[in-house]
mmCIF file of C-alpha atoms in Angstrom:
data_model
loop_
_atom_site.group_PDB
_atom_site.id
_atom_site.type_symbol
_atom_site.label_atom_id
_atom_site.label_comp_id
_atom_site.label_asym_id
_atom_site.label_seq_id
_atom_site.Cartn_x
_atom_site.Cartn_y
_atom_site.Cartn_z
ATOM 1 C CA MET E 204 57.075 -24.028 29.795
ATOM 2 C CA SER E 205 60.095 -22.743 27.854
ATOM 3 C CA ASN E 206 62.929 -20.978 29.631
ATOM 4 C CA SER E 207 62.099 -17.621 28.052
ATOM 5 C CA LEU E 208 58.418 -17.893 29.052
ATOM 6 C CA CYS E 209 59.434 -18.887 32.561
ATOM 7 C CA ASN E 210 61.775 -15.880 32.785
ATOM 8 C CA GLU E 211 59.054 -13.592 31.448
ATOM 9 C CA LYS E 212 56.567 -14.951 33.988
ATOM 10 C CA MET E 213 58.976 -14.403 36.874
ATOM 11 C CA SER E 214 59.746 -10.875 35.672
ATOM 12 C CA LEU E 215 55.994 -10.171 35.608
ATOM 13 C CA VAL E 216 55.597 -11.772 39.054
ATOM 14 C CA GLU E 217 58.118 -9.247 40.359
ATOM 15 C CA LYS E 218 56.549 -6.234 38.597
ATOM 16 C CA LEU E 219 53.000 -7.169 39.556
ATOM 17 C CA GLY E 220 54.213 -8.056 43.042
ATOM 18 C CA VAL E 221 55.653 -4.573 43.583
ATOM 19 C CA HIS E 222 52.392 -3.049 42.336
ATOM 20 C CA LEU E 223 50.209 -5.248 44.561
ATOM 21 C CA GLU E 224 52.511 -4.706 47.524
ATOM 22 C CA LYS E 225 51.824 -0.972 47.321
ATOM 23 C CA ARG E 226 48.176 -1.064 46.237
ATOM 24 C CA GLU E 227 47.013 -3.796 48.587
ATOM 25 C CA GLN E 228 49.502 -3.045 51.386
ATOM 26 C CA LEU E 229 50.771 -6.607 51.352
ATOM 27 C CA ALA E 230 54.059 -7.982 52.585
ATOM 28 C CA PRO E 231 56.535 -8.509 49.729
ATOM 29 C CA VAL E 232 56.277 -12.314 49.792
ATOM 30 C CA ALA E 233 52.461 -12.218 49.985
ATOM 31 C CA ALA E 234 52.397 -9.895 46.970
ATOM 32 C CA ARG E 235 54.692 -12.234 45.002
ATOM 33 C CA ILE E 236 52.527 -15.224 45.949
ATOM 34 C CA LEU E 237 49.405 -13.407 44.781
ATOM 35 C CA SER E 238 51.162 -12.373 41.555
ATOM 36 C CA TYR E 239 52.359 -15.906 40.900
ATOM 37 C CA ILE E 240 48.864 -17.284 41.455
ATOM 38 C CA ILE E 241 47.355 -14.655 39.129
ATOM 39 C CA LEU E 242 49.863 -15.474 36.390
ATOM 40 C CA THR E 243 49.437 -19.244 36.805
ATOM 41 C CA GLY E 244 45.744 -19.056 35.989
ATOM 42 C CA LYS E 245 42.953 -21.624 36.146
ATOM 43 C CA THR E 246 45.189 -24.633 36.702
ATOM 44 C CA GLY E 247 46.228 -23.254 40.061
ATOM 45 C CA THR E 248 49.540 -23.698 41.779
ATOM 46 C CA THR E 249 50.554 -25.854 44.681
ATOM 47 C CA PHE E 250 52.264 -24.993 47.930
ATOM 48 C CA GLU E 251 55.307 -26.999 46.833
ATOM 49 C CA ASP E 252 55.562 -25.108 43.526
ATOM 50 C CA MET E 253 55.507 -21.765 45.331
ATOM 51 C CA VAL E 254 58.181 -22.824 47.839
ATOM 52 C CA LYS E 255 60.419 -23.868 44.945
ATOM 53 C CA VAL E 256 59.734 -21.023 42.512
ATOM 54 C CA LEU E 257 59.551 -18.135 44.986
ATOM 55 C CA CYS E 258 62.587 -19.337 46.958
ATOM 56 C CA ALA E 259 60.954 -18.824 50.333
ATOM 57 C CA SER E 260 60.705 -21.111 53.335
ATOM 58 C CA LYS E 261 57.728 -23.404 53.829
ATOM 59 C CA SER E 262 56.613 -21.500 56.933
ATOM 60 C CA THR E 263 56.806 -18.141 55.134
ATOM 61 C CA ILE E 264 54.771 -19.394 52.172
ATOM 62 C CA SER E 265 52.289 -21.096 54.494
ATOM 63 C CA ASN E 266 51.786 -17.983 56.648
ATOM 64 C CA HIS E 267 51.249 -15.746 53.627
ATOM 65 C CA LEU E 268 48.913 -18.236 51.921
ATOM 66 C CA ASN E 269 46.799 -18.323 55.082
ATOM 67 C CA HIS E 270 46.805 -14.521 55.234
ATOM 68 C CA LEU E 271 45.760 -14.200 51.568
ATOM 69 C CA GLN E 272 42.959 -16.713 52.170
ATOM 70 C CA ASP E 273 41.840 -14.753 55.256
ATOM 71 C CA LEU E 274 41.740 -11.606 53.078
ATOM 72 C CA ASN E 275 39.609 -13.558 50.578
ATOM 73 C CA LYS E 276 42.083 -12.887 47.767
ATOM 74 C CA ILE E 277 42.726 -16.562 47.001
ATOM 75 C CA HIS E 278 41.142 -19.938 47.564
ATOM 76 C CA TYR E 279 42.050 -23.489 46.685
ATOM 77 C CA PHE E 280 40.538 -26.545 45.100
ATOM 78 C CA THR E 281 41.557 -30.174 45.143
ATOM 79 C CA LYS E 282 41.620 -32.800 42.430
ATOM 80 C CA THR E 283 40.169 -36.261 42.837
ATOM 81 C CA GLY E 284 42.867 -38.675 43.922
ATOM 82 C CA ASP E 285 45.352 -35.852 44.594
ATOM 83 C CA ARG E 286 45.888 -34.604 48.138
ATOM 84 C CA LYS E 287 47.453 -31.329 47.012
ATOM 85 C CA LYS E 288 45.693 -27.985 47.233
ATOM 86 C CA TYR E 289 45.693 -25.914 44.044
ATOM 87 C CA PHE E 290 45.567 -22.213 44.796
ATOM 88 C CA VAL E 291 43.764 -19.811 42.454
ATOM 89 C CA ILE E 292 42.746 -16.183 42.576
ATOM 90 C CA ASN E 293 39.371 -15.257 44.011
ATOM 91 C CA THR E 294 37.763 -13.606 40.989
ATOM 92 C CA ASP E 295 35.691 -11.402 43.314
ATOM 93 C CA ILE E 296 38.813 -9.366 44.134
ATOM 94 C CA ILE E 297 38.561 -7.617 40.772
ATOM 95 C CA MET E 298 35.029 -6.482 41.585
ATOM 96 C CA GLN E 299 36.123 -5.496 45.096
ATOM 97 C CA HIS E 300 38.931 -3.380 43.617
ATOM 98 C CA ILE E 301 36.573 -1.679 41.149
ATOM 99 C CA ASP E 302 34.047 -0.943 43.910
ATOM 100 C CA LYS E 303 36.785 0.546 46.105
ATOM 101 C CA MET E 304 38.080 2.685 43.230
ATOM 102 C CA MET E 305 34.583 4.008 42.525
ATOM 103 C CA HIS E 306 34.011 4.729 46.216
ATOM 104 C CA ASP E 307 37.337 6.591 46.504
ATOM 105 C CA TRP E 308 36.685 8.579 43.325
ATOM 106 C CA ASN E 309 33.208 9.554 44.545
ATOM 107 C CA GLU E 310 34.697 10.802 47.824
ATOM 108 C CA ILE E 311 37.304 12.854 45.934
ATOM 109 C CA ARG E 312 34.631 14.205 43.589
ATOM 110 C CA GLU E 313 32.450 15.274 46.526
ATOM 111 C CA LEU E 314 35.402 16.984 48.207
ATOM 112 C CA HIS E 315 36.324 18.920 45.051
ATOM 113 C CA SER E 316 32.702 19.868 44.541
ATOM 114 C CA GLU E 317 32.497 21.275 48.083
ATOM 115 C CA ILE E 318 35.796 23.150 47.670
ATOM 116 C CA LYS E 319 34.618 24.586 44.346
ATOM 117 C CA ASP E 320 31.285 25.687 45.880
ATOM 118 C CA TYR E 321 33.118 27.337 48.777
ATOM 119 C CA LYS E 322 35.518 29.159 46.454
ATOM 120 C CA GLU E 323 32.601 30.292 44.269
ATOM 121 C CA THR E 324 30.874 31.723 47.327
ATOM 122 C CA ILE E 325 34.026 33.590 48.335
ATOM 123 C CA ASN E 326 34.480 34.873 44.778
ATOM 124 C CA ASN E 327 30.873 36.141 44.606
ATOM 125 C CA GLU E 328 30.469 37.540 48.114
ATOM 126 C CA LYS E 329 33.835 38.606 49.476
ATOM 127 C CA LEU E 330 36.195 39.465 46.661
ATOM 128 C CA GLU E 331 35.730 42.450 44.408
ATOM 129 C CA ASN E 332 39.142 42.454 42.789
ATOM 130 C CA ASP E 333 39.332 39.886 39.956
ATOM 131 C CA GLU E 334 43.022 39.254 40.656
ATOM 132 C CA GLU E 335 42.177 37.921 44.130
ATOM 133 C CA LYS E 336 39.436 35.566 42.960
ATOM 134 C CA PHE E 337 39.940 31.816 42.986
ATOM 135 C CA ASP E 338 40.406 30.083 39.658
ATOM 136 C CA LEU E 339 37.748 27.332 39.556
ATOM 137 C CA ASN E 340 38.869 25.689 36.313
ATOM 138 C CA PHE E 341 40.990 23.030 38.004
ATOM 139 C CA HIS E 342 38.105 21.812 40.157
ATOM 140 C CA SER E 343 35.678 21.831 37.229
ATOM 141 C CA ASP E 344 38.124 19.923 35.018
ATOM 142 C CA TYR E 345 38.965 17.444 37.784
ATOM 143 C CA ILE E 346 35.296 16.754 38.520
ATOM 144 C CA LYS E 347 34.711 16.220 34.800
ATOM 145 C CA PHE E 348 37.683 13.812 34.677
ATOM 146 C CA ILE E 349 36.417 11.834 37.694
ATOM 147 C CA ASP E 350 32.938 11.632 36.163
ATOM 148 C CA GLY E 351 34.415 10.226 32.924
ATOM 149 C CA ALA E 352 36.668 7.758 34.748
ATOM 150 C CA THR E 353 33.789 6.621 36.963
ATOM 151 C CA SER E 354 31.572 6.135 33.927
ATOM 152 C CA SER E 355 34.255 4.046 32.185
ATOM 153 C CA ILE E 356 34.914 1.846 35.208
ATOM 154 C CA GLU E 357 31.157 1.394 35.701
ATOM 155 C CA GLU E 358 30.957 0.095 32.102
ATOM 156 C CA LEU E 359 33.713 -2.412 32.900
ATOM 157 C CA ARG E 360 31.931 -3.402 36.109
ATOM 158 C CA ILE E 361 28.687 -4.090 34.201
ATOM 159 C CA LYS E 362 30.585 -6.179 31.621
ATOM 160 C CA LEU E 363 32.176 -8.211 34.424
ATOM 161 C CA ILE E 364 28.786 -8.784 36.040
ATOM 162 C CA ASN E 365 27.297 -9.922 32.735
ATOM 163 C CA ASN E 366 30.338 -12.000 31.742
ATOM 164 C CA PRO E 367 32.106 -13.150 34.934
ATOM 165 C CA ILE E 368 35.777 -14.077 34.924
ATOM 166 C CA THR E 369 36.508 -17.687 35.666
ATOM 167 C CA HIS E 370 39.897 -18.246 37.236
#
């Protein structure tokens, strides 16, 4: 790999690592390991490569690799005649992330729907002065947005089911 591609990969490892650290609540090194594995692709990466490239101790890399395997985010394969483990991403984590997003969005949608219904009831039964009435546009627009986002992510989910990602 050329120097510029290597630099670009490591820059992306850092950016993706920060994102995964926040989104997945991972330790910084675990997030960088996961990022590096994602950006390495189907060929996988070895323990030794990660120690060298990520500039972390063997015990740190080992502990985080075990943790990521326990979380089912990565797995490894071996090659005939080679004792090394090659770590790759568990492609199911994409589906897990989509399912979690859809679940969270549905919870938010339900909450906004309940709030909107409550405010409508107050507007219709308790308040006579129009200036005191709740504005329901935000909730309506937000529910519409969530419905559109959920529909789009469901389309992606169906495409992934019909055409699975291979490492």
